[in-house]
Amino acid sequence: MTNEFFPPSEEELKQIIEGLKARLEDDAYQDEWVKIHDELLFRQQQLENLTK
């Protein structure tokens, strides 16, 4: 996905995930749902790895 020099903190990831979920529920982003879903999965995995 992204090549981040400084990965987001746990709190930042939670905010990112919350925002992505909101975008998935918004029909205005319908054309981007696949991309948003992929980003959401990536961020959830990042959060899971961070909190292990």
Coordinates of C-alpha atoms in Angstrom, one line a residue, residues 2-28:
T2 CA 1.9 3.0 1.3
N3 CA 5.6 3.3 2.0
E4 CA 5.6 5.1 5.3
F5 CA 8.8 6.3 6.9
F6 CA 7.0 6.7 10.2
P7 CA 4.0 4.3 10.5
P8 CA 1.0 5.7 12.3
S9 CA 0.6 5.2 16.0
E10 CA -2.2 3.0 17.5
E11 CA -4.4 6.0 18.1
E12 CA -3.8 7.3 14.5
L13 CA -4.6 3.9 13.0
K14 CA -7.9 3.8 15.0
Q15 CA -8.8 7.3 13.6
I16 CA -7.8 6.2 10.0
I17 CA -9.9 3.0 10.3
E18 CA -12.9 5.0 11.6
G19 CA -12.6 7.4 8.7
L20 CA -12.3 4.6 6.1
K21 CA -15.4 2.8 7.6
A22 CA -17.4 6.1 7.3
R23 CA -16.3 6.5 3.7
L24 CA -17.5 2.9 2.9
E25 CA -20.9 3.8 4.3
D26 CA -21.1 7.0 2.2
D27 CA -22.6 6.5 -1.3
A28 CA -20.6 9.5 -2.5

